[in-house]
Protein backbone atom coordinates (compact mmCIF):
# COMPACT_ATOMS: atom_id res chain seq x y z
CA UNK A 1 0.00 0.00 0.00
CA UNK A 2 1.37 3.29 -0.99
CA UNK A 3 1.41 6.31 1.22
CA UNK A 4 -1.23 7.98 -0.85
CA UNK A 5 -3.56 5.01 -0.51
CA UNK A 6 -2.91 4.88 3.26
CA UNK A 7 -3.58 8.58 3.65
CA UNK A 8 -6.75 8.36 1.65
CA UNK A 9 -7.93 5.40 3.67
CA UNK A 10 -7.08 7.08 6.93
CA UNK A 11 -8.85 10.32 6.01
CA UNK A 12 -11.91 8.41 4.89
CA UNK A 13 -12.06 6.50 8.14
CA UNK A 14 -11.64 9.74 10.11
CA UNK A 15 -14.43 11.36 8.19
CA UNK A 16 -16.73 8.48 8.86
CA UNK A 17 -15.85 8.49 12.56
CA UNK A 18 -16.33 12.25 12.67
CA UNK A 19 -19.76 11.91 11.07
CA UNK A 20 -20.73 9.18 13.50
CA UNK A 21 -19.47 11.18 16.46
CA UNK A 22 -21.32 14.29 15.21
CA UNK A 23 -24.56 12.39 14.80
CA UNK A 24 -24.14 10.80 18.21
CA UNK A 25 -23.45 14.21 19.74
CA UNK A 26 -26.51 15.65 18.12
CA UNK A 27 -28.61 12.81 19.52
CA UNK A 28 -27.17 13.33 23.00
CA UNK A 29 -27.60 17.10 22.77
CA UNK A 30 -31.22 16.74 21.63
CA UNK A 31 -31.92 14.27 24.42
CA UNK A 32 -30.33 16.51 27.02
CA UNK A 33 -32.14 19.58 25.69
CA UNK A 34 -35.46 17.77 25.63
CA UNK A 35 -34.92 16.37 29.11
CA UNK A 36 -33.95 19.74 30.53
CA UNK A 37 -36.91 21.46 28.83
CA UNK A 38 -39.33 18.83 30.12
CA UNK A 39 -37.94 19.16 33.62
CA UNK A 40 -38.06 22.96 33.40
CA UNK A 41 -41.62 22.91 32.09
CA UNK A 42 -42.67 20.54 34.86
CA UNK A 43 -41.00 22.67 37.53
CA UNK A 44 -42.51 25.79 35.99
CA UNK A 45 -46.01 24.31 36.10
CA UNK A 46 -45.42 23.18 39.68
CA UNK A 47 -44.19 26.67 40.57
CA UNK A 48 -47.17 28.26 38.84
CA UNK A 49 -49.55 25.94 40.70
CA UNK A 50 -47.82 26.74 43.99
CA UNK A 51 -47.98 30.48 43.27
CA UNK A 52 -51.67 30.23 42.32
CA UNK A 53 -52.42 28.22 45.45
CA UNK A 54 -50.58 30.73 47.65
CA UNK A 55 -52.25 33.63 45.82
CA UNK A 56 -55.71 32.08 46.18
CA UNK A 57 -55.07 31.46 49.85
CA UNK A 58 -53.90 35.05 50.38
CA UNK A 59 -56.94 36.35 48.50
CA UNK A 60 -59.30 34.24 50.61
CA UNK A 61 -57.55 35.38 53.80
CA UNK A 62 -57.81 38.99 52.65
CA UNK A 63 -61.50 38.54 51.81
CA UNK A 64 -62.09 37.00 55.22
CA UNK A 65 -60.31 39.90 56.92
CA UNK A 66 -62.28 42.42 54.88
CA UNK A 67 -65.57 40.66 55.70
CA UNK A 68 -64.67 40.58 59.37
CA UNK A 69 -63.70 44.26 59.30
CA UNK A 70 -66.84 45.11 57.34
CA UNK A 71 -69.02 43.17 59.79
CA UNK A 72 -67.41 44.98 62.72
CA UNK A 73 -67.89 48.37 61.08
CA UNK A 74 -71.47 47.45 60.17
CA UNK A 75 -72.24 46.45 63.75
CA UNK A 76 -70.63 49.65 65.01
CA UNK A 77 -72.66 51.67 62.52
CA UNK A 78 -75.86 49.86 63.52
CA UNK A 79 -75.11 50.58 67.17
CA UNK A 80 -74.52 54.27 66.41
CA UNK A 81 -77.71 54.50 64.35
CA UNK A 82 -79.72 52.78 67.05
CA UNK A 83 -78.32 55.15 69.65
CA UNK A 84 -79.07 58.16 67.43
CA UNK A 85 -82.58 56.84 66.74
CA UNK A 86 -83.20 56.34 70.46
CA UNK A 87 -82.02 59.87 71.24
CA UNK A 88 -84.15 61.25 68.40
CA UNK A 89 -87.20 59.30 69.57
CA UNK A 90 -86.73 60.66 73.08
CA UNK A 91 -86.45 64.19 71.72
CA UNK A 92 -89.46 63.72 69.44
CA UNK A 93 -91.51 62.27 72.27
CA UNK A 94 -90.63 65.18 74.54
CA UNK A 95 -91.32 67.66 71.73
CA UNK A 96 -94.65 66.04 70.88
CA UNK A 97 -95.71 66.09 74.54
CA UNK A 98 -94.79 69.77 74.74
CA UNK A 99 -96.59 70.46 71.47
CA UNK A 100 -99.71 68.72 72.77
CA UNK A 101 -99.61 70.81 75.95
CA UNK A 102 -99.19 74.02 73.91
CA UNK A 103 -102.11 73.14 71.63
CA UNK A 104 -104.41 72.33 74.52
CA UNK A 105 -103.64 75.59 76.30
CA UNK A 106 -103.79 77.75 73.16
CA UNK A 107 -107.18 76.28 72.26
CA UNK A 108 -108.41 76.81 75.82
CA UNK A 109 -107.28 80.47 75.83
CA UNK A 110 -108.82 81.08 72.39
CA UNK A 111 -112.18 79.79 73.61
CA UNK A 112 -111.91 81.94 76.74
CA UNK A 113 -111.01 84.95 74.58
CA UNK A 114 -113.97 84.28 72.29
CA UNK A 115 -116.33 83.97 75.25
CA UNK A 116 -115.06 87.20 76.86
CA UNK A 117 -115.32 89.01 73.51
CA UNK A 118 -118.93 87.90 72.97
CA UNK A 119 -119.90 88.99 76.50
CA UNK A 120 -118.23 92.36 75.99
CA UNK A 121 -120.06 92.81 72.70
CA UNK A 122 -123.32 92.02 74.47
CA UNK A 123 -122.63 94.82 76.93
CA UNK A 124 -121.83 97.34 74.19
CA UNK A 125 -124.99 96.43 72.27
CA UNK A 126 -127.38 97.02 75.18
CA UNK A 127 -129.20 100.30 75.40
CA UNK A 128 -129.52 100.06 79.17
CA UNK A 129 -126.88 101.72 81.38
CA UNK A 130 -124.54 99.02 82.62
CA UNK A 131 -121.32 98.68 84.51
CA UNK A 132 -119.00 96.96 82.05
CA UNK A 133 -115.99 96.88 84.40
CA UNK A 134 -116.39 93.17 85.12
CA UNK A 135 -116.55 92.27 81.43
CA UNK A 136 -113.71 94.64 80.55
CA UNK A 137 -111.51 93.05 83.20
CA UNK A 138 -112.49 89.55 82.02
CA UNK A 139 -111.66 90.44 78.42
CA UNK A 140 -108.33 91.96 79.44
CA UNK A 141 -107.41 88.87 81.45
CA UNK A 142 -108.43 86.50 78.64
CA UNK A 143 -106.38 88.50 76.15
CA UNK A 144 -103.32 88.62 78.45
CA UNK A 145 -103.52 84.90 79.17
CA UNK A 146 -103.65 84.14 75.46
CA UNK A 147 -100.75 86.47 74.58
CA UNK A 148 -98.54 85.26 77.44
CA UNK A 149 -98.97 81.62 76.49
CA UNK A 150 -99.19 81.75 72.70
CA UNK A 151 -96.30 83.96 71.62
CA UNK A 152 -93.53 82.27 73.68
CA UNK A 153 -94.72 78.84 72.48
CA UNK A 154 -95.55 79.72 68.88
CA UNK A 155 -92.43 77.82 67.70
CA UNK A 156 -94.12 74.50 68.55
CA UNK A 157 -96.80 75.09 65.90
CA UNK A 158 -96.49 74.88 62.11
CA UNK A 159 -96.32 78.30 60.48
CA UNK A 160 -99.70 78.00 58.74
CA UNK A 161 -101.39 76.97 62.00
CA UNK A 162 -99.74 79.82 63.90
CA UNK A 163 -101.00 82.25 61.25
CA UNK A 164 -104.48 80.80 61.62
CA UNK A 165 -104.35 81.43 65.39
CA UNK A 166 -103.30 85.02 64.72
CA UNK A 167 -106.14 85.45 62.24
CA UNK A 168 -108.73 84.10 64.69
CA UNK A 169 -107.55 86.36 67.53
CA UNK A 170 -107.51 89.40 65.23
CA UNK A 171 -111.00 88.55 63.97
CA UNK A 172 -112.30 88.59 67.57
CA UNK A 173 -110.64 91.93 68.18
CA UNK A 174 -112.05 93.21 64.89
CA UNK A 175 -115.64 92.49 65.93
CA UNK A 176 -115.21 94.64 69.03
CA UNK A 177 -113.47 97.36 67.05
CA UNK A 178 -116.11 97.63 64.30
CA UNK A 179 -119.01 97.26 66.72
CA UNK A 180 -117.67 100.11 68.84
CA UNK A 181 -117.41 102.43 65.86
CA UNK A 182 -120.81 101.45 64.45
CA UNK A 183 -122.35 102.36 67.81
CA UNK A 184 -120.48 105.67 67.85
CA UNK A 185 -121.64 106.50 64.32
CA UNK A 186 -125.22 105.43 65.06
CA UNK A 187 -125.35 107.74 68.09
CA UNK A 188 -124.46 110.74 65.94
CA UNK A 189 -127.84 110.53 64.19
CA UNK A 190 -126.61 112.40 61.14
CA UNK A 191 -127.49 112.29 57.47
CA UNK A 192 -123.94 113.07 56.38
CA UNK A 193 -123.29 110.82 53.31
CA UNK A 194 -119.66 110.17 54.30
CA UNK A 195 -120.67 109.03 57.80
CA UNK A 196 -123.48 106.89 56.40
CA UNK A 197 -121.04 105.25 53.96
CA UNK A 198 -118.56 104.61 56.76
CA UNK A 199 -121.32 103.08 58.86
CA UNK A 200 -122.35 100.84 55.96
CA UNK A 201 -118.77 99.60 55.50
CA UNK A 202 -118.50 98.92 59.24
CA UNK A 203 -121.66 96.81 59.12
CA UNK A 204 -120.32 94.84 56.17
CA UNK A 205 -116.98 94.20 57.86
CA UNK A 206 -118.69 93.20 61.07
CA UNK A 207 -120.99 90.75 59.24
CA UNK A 208 -118.01 89.28 57.40
CA UNK A 209 -116.07 88.72 60.61
CA UNK A 210 -119.08 87.17 62.34
CA UNK A 211 -119.32 84.67 59.48
CA UNK A 212 -115.58 83.96 59.41
CA UNK A 213 -115.05 83.31 63.12
CA UNK A 214 -116.91 79.96 63.34
CA UNK A 215 -115.14 78.71 60.21
CA UNK A 216 -111.77 79.81 61.57
CA UNK A 217 -112.42 78.04 64.84
CA UNK A 218 -113.40 74.84 63.01
CA UNK A 219 -110.27 75.03 60.86
CA UNK A 220 -108.12 75.53 63.95
CA UNK A 221 -109.70 72.58 65.71
CA UNK A 222 -109.08 70.37 62.68
CA UNK A 223 -105.47 71.51 62.36
CA UNK A 224 -104.82 70.90 66.05
CA UNK A 225 -106.30 67.41 65.81
CA UNK A 226 -104.23 66.63 62.72
CA UNK A 227 -101.05 67.61 64.56
CA UNK A 228 -102.02 65.40 67.50
CA UNK A 229 -102.97 62.50 65.22
CA UNK A 230 -106.65 62.64 66.03
CA UNK A 231 -109.53 63.61 63.79
CA UNK A 232 -113.31 63.83 64.01
CA UNK A 233 -115.31 61.87 61.47
CA UNK A 234 -118.91 62.78 60.73
CA UNK A 235 -121.20 59.69 60.77
CA UNK A 236 -123.75 60.11 57.98
CA UNK A 237 -126.09 63.03 58.58
CA UNK A 238 -126.16 62.53 62.31
CA UNK A 239 -124.78 65.20 64.55
CA UNK A 240 -122.89 62.73 66.69
CA UNK A 241 -119.14 62.49 66.15
CA UNK A 242 -116.69 59.72 66.65
CA UNK A 243 -113.08 60.28 67.60
CA UNK A 244 -110.72 57.87 65.85
CA UNK A 245 -106.98 57.50 66.11
CA UNK A 246 -105.12 57.91 62.84
CA UNK A 247 -103.16 54.75 62.05
mmCIF file of C-alpha atoms in Angstrom:
data_model
loop_
_atom_site.group_PDB
_atom_site.id
_atom_site.type_symbol
_atom_site.label_atom_id
_atom_site.label_comp_id
_atom_site.label_asym_id
_atom_site.label_seq_id
_atom_site.Cartn_x
_atom_site.Cartn_y
_atom_site.Cartn_z
ATOM 1 C CA UNK A 1 0.000 0.000 0.000
ATOM 2 C CA UNK A 2 1.374 3.292 -0.987
ATOM 3 C CA UNK A 3 1.415 6.309 1.224
ATOM 4 C CA UNK A 4 -1.227 7.976 -0.853
ATOM 5 C CA UNK A 5 -3.560 5.015 -0.514
ATOM 6 C CA UNK A 6 -2.909 4.876 3.257
ATOM 7 C CA UNK A 7 -3.579 8.578 3.652
ATOM 8 C CA UNK A 8 -6.746 8.360 1.652
ATOM 9 C CA UNK A 9 -7.932 5.400 3.669
ATOM 10 C CA UNK A 10 -7.081 7.075 6.930
ATOM 11 C CA UNK A 11 -8.854 10.317 6.012
ATOM 12 C CA UNK A 12 -11.912 8.407 4.888
ATOM 13 C CA UNK A 13 -12.057 6.502 8.143
ATOM 14 C CA UNK A 14 -11.637 9.743 10.109
ATOM 15 C CA UNK A 15 -14.432 11.362 8.186
ATOM 16 C CA UNK A 16 -16.730 8.476 8.864
ATOM 17 C CA UNK A 17 -15.851 8.493 12.562
ATOM 18 C CA UNK A 18 -16.332 12.248 12.668
ATOM 19 C CA UNK A 19 -19.759 11.913 11.065
ATOM 20 C CA UNK A 20 -20.734 9.176 13.496
ATOM 21 C CA UNK A 21 -19.468 11.182 16.462
ATOM 22 C CA UNK A 22 -21.317 14.286 15.206
ATOM 23 C CA UNK A 23 -24.560 12.391 14.797
ATOM 24 C CA UNK A 24 -24.143 10.802 18.214
ATOM 25 C CA UNK A 25 -23.445 14.210 19.736
ATOM 26 C CA UNK A 26 -26.508 15.649 18.120
ATOM 27 C CA UNK A 27 -28.606 12.811 19.523
ATOM 28 C CA UNK A 28 -27.170 13.327 22.998
ATOM 29 C CA UNK A 29 -27.597 17.100 22.772
ATOM 30 C CA UNK A 30 -31.216 16.743 21.627
ATOM 31 C CA UNK A 31 -31.916 14.270 24.425
ATOM 32 C CA UNK A 32 -30.328 16.511 27.025
ATOM 33 C CA UNK A 33 -32.143 19.582 25.694
ATOM 34 C CA UNK A 34 -35.462 17.774 25.626
ATOM 35 C CA UNK A 35 -34.922 16.373 29.110
ATOM 36 C CA UNK A 36 -33.949 19.743 30.532
ATOM 37 C CA UNK A 37 -36.911 21.457 28.827
ATOM 38 C CA UNK A 38 -39.327 18.828 30.120
ATOM 39 C CA UNK A 39 -37.941 19.163 33.618
ATOM 40 C CA UNK A 40 -38.059 22.959 33.402
ATOM 41 C CA UNK A 41 -41.619 22.911 32.094
ATOM 42 C CA UNK A 42 -42.670 20.545 34.862
ATOM 43 C CA UNK A 43 -41.001 22.669 37.527
ATOM 44 C CA UNK A 44 -42.506 25.791 35.991
ATOM 45 C CA UNK A 45 -46.006 24.305 36.102
ATOM 46 C CA UNK A 46 -45.416 23.179 39.679
ATOM 47 C CA UNK A 47 -44.187 26.667 40.566
ATOM 48 C CA UNK A 48 -47.175 28.264 38.843
ATOM 49 C CA UNK A 49 -49.546 25.943 40.696
ATOM 50 C CA UNK A 50 -47.816 26.743 43.985
ATOM 51 C CA UNK A 51 -47.980 30.482 43.273
ATOM 52 C CA UNK A 52 -51.669 30.232 42.321
ATOM 53 C CA UNK A 53 -52.424 28.223 45.454
ATOM 54 C CA UNK A 54 -50.580 30.734 47.647
ATOM 55 C CA UNK A 55 -52.246 33.628 45.821
ATOM 56 C CA UNK A 56 -55.712 32.080 46.185
ATOM 57 C CA UNK A 57 -55.067 31.457 49.850
ATOM 58 C CA UNK A 58 -53.897 35.048 50.383
ATOM 59 C CA UNK A 59 -56.940 36.352 48.501
ATOM 60 C CA UNK A 60 -59.295 34.241 50.614
ATOM 61 C CA UNK A 61 -57.551 35.382 53.797
ATOM 62 C CA UNK A 62 -57.806 38.987 52.650
ATOM 63 C CA UNK A 63 -61.496 38.539 51.810
ATOM 64 C CA UNK A 64 -62.095 37.003 55.223
ATOM 65 C CA UNK A 65 -60.306 39.901 56.922
ATOM 66 C CA UNK A 66 -62.281 42.421 54.878
ATOM 67 C CA UNK A 67 -65.565 40.661 55.696
ATOM 68 C CA UNK A 68 -64.674 40.581 59.367
ATOM 69 C CA UNK A 69 -63.704 44.262 59.301
ATOM 70 C CA UNK A 70 -66.844 45.110 57.338
ATOM 71 C CA UNK A 71 -69.019 43.172 59.789
ATOM 72 C CA UNK A 72 -67.412 44.981 62.724
ATOM 73 C CA UNK A 73 -67.893 48.366 61.077
ATOM 74 C CA UNK A 74 -71.467 47.446 60.170
ATOM 75 C CA UNK A 75 -72.237 46.451 63.746
ATOM 76 C CA UNK A 76 -70.635 49.648 65.010
ATOM 77 C CA UNK A 77 -72.658 51.672 62.517
ATOM 78 C CA UNK A 78 -75.857 49.864 63.518
ATOM 79 C CA UNK A 79 -75.107 50.579 67.169
ATOM 80 C CA UNK A 80 -74.516 54.267 66.411
ATOM 81 C CA UNK A 81 -77.707 54.499 64.350
ATOM 82 C CA UNK A 82 -79.720 52.776 67.051
ATOM 83 C CA UNK A 83 -78.325 55.154 69.647
ATOM 84 C CA UNK A 84 -79.068 58.157 67.427
ATOM 85 C CA UNK A 85 -82.585 56.844 66.740
ATOM 86 C CA UNK A 86 -83.198 56.339 70.457
ATOM 87 C CA UNK A 87 -82.023 59.865 71.236
ATOM 88 C CA UNK A 88 -84.153 61.247 68.395
ATOM 89 C CA UNK A 89 -87.202 59.305 69.570
ATOM 90 C CA UNK A 90 -86.729 60.658 73.082
ATOM 91 C CA UNK A 91 -86.453 64.190 71.715
ATOM 92 C CA UNK A 92 -89.464 63.717 69.435
ATOM 93 C CA UNK A 93 -91.506 62.266 72.272
ATOM 94 C CA UNK A 94 -90.627 65.183 74.536
ATOM 95 C CA UNK A 95 -91.325 67.662 71.730
ATOM 96 C CA UNK A 96 -94.649 66.041 70.885
ATOM 97 C CA UNK A 97 -95.709 66.089 74.539
ATOM 98 C CA UNK A 98 -94.787 69.773 74.741
ATOM 99 C CA UNK A 99 -96.595 70.458 71.473
ATOM 100 C CA UNK A 100 -99.714 68.721 72.773
ATOM 101 C CA UNK A 101 -99.607 70.811 75.945
ATOM 102 C CA UNK A 102 -99.185 74.019 73.908
ATOM 103 C CA UNK A 103 -102.109 73.143 71.628
ATOM 104 C CA UNK A 104 -104.412 72.327 74.521
ATOM 105 C CA UNK A 105 -103.638 75.589 76.304
ATOM 106 C CA UNK A 106 -103.794 77.747 73.158
ATOM 107 C CA UNK A 107 -107.179 76.278 72.264
ATOM 108 C CA UNK A 108 -108.407 76.806 75.822
ATOM 109 C CA UNK A 109 -107.276 80.465 75.826
ATOM 110 C CA UNK A 110 -108.815 81.076 72.387
ATOM 111 C CA UNK A 111 -112.183 79.787 73.607
ATOM 112 C CA UNK A 112 -111.911 81.942 76.736
ATOM 113 C CA UNK A 113 -111.008 84.947 74.582
ATOM 114 C CA UNK A 114 -113.967 84.278 72.285
ATOM 115 C CA UNK A 115 -116.335 83.974 75.254
ATOM 116 C CA UNK A 116 -115.058 87.198 76.865
ATOM 117 C CA UNK A 117 -115.323 89.010 73.510
ATOM 118 C CA UNK A 118 -118.928 87.899 72.970
ATOM 119 C CA UNK A 119 -119.904 88.991 76.496
ATOM 120 C CA UNK A 120 -118.227 92.362 75.987
ATOM 121 C CA UNK A 121 -120.061 92.809 72.696
ATOM 122 C CA UNK A 122 -123.316 92.017 74.468
ATOM 123 C CA UNK A 123 -122.630 94.822 76.935
ATOM 124 C CA UNK A 124 -121.833 97.337 74.185
ATOM 125 C CA UNK A 125 -124.992 96.430 72.273
ATOM 126 C CA UNK A 126 -127.376 97.015 75.182
ATOM 127 C CA UNK A 127 -129.203 100.299 75.398
ATOM 128 C CA UNK A 128 -129.517 100.058 79.165
ATOM 129 C CA UNK A 129 -126.883 101.719 81.376
ATOM 130 C CA UNK A 130 -124.535 99.022 82.623
ATOM 131 C CA UNK A 131 -121.315 98.678 84.510
ATOM 132 C CA UNK A 132 -118.997 96.958 82.050
ATOM 133 C CA UNK A 133 -115.993 96.882 84.404
ATOM 134 C CA UNK A 134 -116.386 93.168 85.121
ATOM 135 C CA UNK A 135 -116.553 92.274 81.430
ATOM 136 C CA UNK A 136 -113.714 94.637 80.551
ATOM 137 C CA UNK A 137 -111.514 93.049 83.196
ATOM 138 C CA UNK A 138 -112.487 89.549 82.025
ATOM 139 C CA UNK A 139 -111.664 90.439 78.420
ATOM 140 C CA UNK A 140 -108.329 91.963 79.444
ATOM 141 C CA UNK A 141 -107.412 88.873 81.445
ATOM 142 C CA UNK A 142 -108.427 86.500 78.644
ATOM 143 C CA UNK A 143 -106.383 88.496 76.153
ATOM 144 C CA UNK A 144 -103.319 88.624 78.445
ATOM 145 C CA UNK A 145 -103.519 84.897 79.174
ATOM 146 C CA UNK A 146 -103.647 84.140 75.456
ATOM 147 C CA UNK A 147 -100.753 86.473 74.578
ATOM 148 C CA UNK A 148 -98.540 85.264 77.444
ATOM 149 C CA UNK A 149 -98.969 81.616 76.492
ATOM 150 C CA UNK A 150 -99.187 81.746 72.696
ATOM 151 C CA UNK A 151 -96.297 83.958 71.619
ATOM 152 C CA UNK A 152 -93.529 82.267 73.684
ATOM 153 C CA UNK A 153 -94.721 78.842 72.478
ATOM 154 C CA UNK A 154 -95.547 79.717 68.881
ATOM 155 C CA UNK A 155 -92.430 77.824 67.704
ATOM 156 C CA UNK A 156 -94.123 74.501 68.551
ATOM 157 C CA UNK A 157 -96.803 75.085 65.904
ATOM 158 C CA UNK A 158 -96.493 74.881 62.114
ATOM 159 C CA UNK A 159 -96.319 78.303 60.483
ATOM 160 C CA UNK A 160 -99.695 78.001 58.744
ATOM 161 C CA UNK A 161 -101.385 76.965 62.005
ATOM 162 C CA UNK A 162 -99.738 79.822 63.895
ATOM 163 C CA UNK A 163 -100.998 82.250 61.249
ATOM 164 C CA UNK A 164 -104.480 80.797 61.619
ATOM 165 C CA UNK A 165 -104.347 81.429 65.387
ATOM 166 C CA UNK A 166 -103.299 85.024 64.717
ATOM 167 C CA UNK A 167 -106.142 85.446 62.243
ATOM 168 C CA UNK A 168 -108.730 84.104 64.692
ATOM 169 C CA UNK A 169 -107.555 86.359 67.534
ATOM 170 C CA UNK A 170 -107.510 89.397 65.227
ATOM 171 C CA UNK A 171 -110.998 88.554 63.971
ATOM 172 C CA UNK A 172 -112.299 88.588 67.570
ATOM 173 C CA UNK A 173 -110.641 91.931 68.177
ATOM 174 C CA UNK A 174 -112.048 93.208 64.886
ATOM 175 C CA UNK A 175 -115.638 92.486 65.928
ATOM 176 C CA UNK A 176 -115.211 94.639 69.031
ATOM 177 C CA UNK A 177 -113.472 97.362 67.053
ATOM 178 C CA UNK A 178 -116.106 97.631 64.299
ATOM 179 C CA UNK A 179 -119.010 97.255 66.716
ATOM 180 C CA UNK A 180 -117.671 100.106 68.839
ATOM 181 C CA UNK A 181 -117.407 102.432 65.856
ATOM 182 C CA UNK A 182 -120.808 101.448 64.446
ATOM 183 C CA UNK A 183 -122.353 102.360 67.814
ATOM 184 C CA UNK A 184 -120.476 105.670 67.855
ATOM 185 C CA UNK A 185 -121.636 106.496 64.324
ATOM 186 C CA UNK A 186 -125.221 105.432 65.063
ATOM 187 C CA UNK A 187 -125.352 107.740 68.089
ATOM 188 C CA UNK A 188 -124.463 110.737 65.938
ATOM 189 C CA UNK A 189 -127.837 110.528 64.194
ATOM 190 C CA UNK A 190 -126.613 112.403 61.140
ATOM 191 C CA UNK A 191 -127.485 112.291 57.472
ATOM 192 C CA UNK A 192 -123.936 113.069 56.382
ATOM 193 C CA UNK A 193 -123.286 110.823 53.311
ATOM 194 C CA UNK A 194 -119.662 110.166 54.301
ATOM 195 C CA UNK A 195 -120.667 109.033 57.795
ATOM 196 C CA UNK A 196 -123.475 106.892 56.398
ATOM 197 C CA UNK A 197 -121.038 105.248 53.961
ATOM 198 C CA UNK A 198 -118.557 104.615 56.764
ATOM 199 C CA UNK A 199 -121.322 103.079 58.858
ATOM 200 C CA UNK A 200 -122.352 100.843 55.958
ATOM 201 C CA UNK A 201 -118.774 99.605 55.502
ATOM 202 C CA UNK A 202 -118.498 98.917 59.237
ATOM 203 C CA UNK A 203 -121.659 96.807 59.115
ATOM 204 C CA UNK A 204 -120.317 94.839 56.166
ATOM 205 C CA UNK A 205 -116.975 94.198 57.858
ATOM 206 C CA UNK A 206 -118.692 93.201 61.071
ATOM 207 C CA UNK A 207 -120.986 90.754 59.244
ATOM 208 C CA UNK A 208 -118.008 89.280 57.399
ATOM 209 C CA UNK A 209 -116.072 88.721 60.613
ATOM 210 C CA UNK A 210 -119.081 87.170 62.341
ATOM 211 C CA UNK A 211 -119.315 84.667 59.483
ATOM 212 C CA UNK A 212 -115.576 83.962 59.411
ATOM 213 C CA UNK A 213 -115.046 83.315 63.124
ATOM 214 C CA UNK A 214 -116.914 79.960 63.343
ATOM 215 C CA UNK A 215 -115.137 78.713 60.208
ATOM 216 C CA UNK A 216 -111.773 79.813 61.567
ATOM 217 C CA UNK A 217 -112.417 78.035 64.843
ATOM 218 C CA UNK A 218 -113.401 74.841 63.009
ATOM 219 C CA UNK A 219 -110.268 75.031 60.863
ATOM 220 C CA UNK A 220 -108.124 75.535 63.949
ATOM 221 C CA UNK A 221 -109.696 72.576 65.715
ATOM 222 C CA UNK A 222 -109.085 70.367 62.677
ATOM 223 C CA UNK A 223 -105.472 71.510 62.365
ATOM 224 C CA UNK A 224 -104.821 70.899 66.052
ATOM 225 C CA UNK A 225 -106.297 67.415 65.806
ATOM 226 C CA UNK A 226 -104.225 66.629 62.719
ATOM 227 C CA UNK A 227 -101.050 67.607 64.561
ATOM 228 C CA UNK A 228 -102.021 65.405 67.499
ATOM 229 C CA UNK A 229 -102.966 62.498 65.219
ATOM 230 C CA UNK A 230 -106.649 62.642 66.029
ATOM 231 C CA UNK A 231 -109.528 63.609 63.795
ATOM 232 C CA UNK A 232 -113.306 63.829 64.015
ATOM 233 C CA UNK A 233 -115.313 61.870 61.471
ATOM 234 C CA UNK A 234 -118.907 62.778 60.728
ATOM 235 C CA UNK A 235 -121.196 59.695 60.773
ATOM 236 C CA UNK A 236 -123.752 60.114 57.975
ATOM 237 C CA UNK A 237 -126.085 63.027 58.577
ATOM 238 C CA UNK A 238 -126.165 62.526 62.305
ATOM 239 C CA UNK A 239 -124.781 65.202 64.549
ATOM 240 C CA UNK A 240 -122.888 62.728 66.689
ATOM 241 C CA UNK A 241 -119.140 62.489 66.153
ATOM 242 C CA UNK A 242 -116.685 59.717 66.651
ATOM 243 C CA UNK A 243 -113.078 60.281 67.597
ATOM 244 C CA UNK A 244 -110.724 57.874 65.854
ATOM 245 C CA UNK A 245 -106.977 57.497 66.109
ATOM 246 C CA UNK A 246 -105.122 57.905 62.845
ATOM 247 C CA UNK A 247 -103.165 54.751 62.052
#
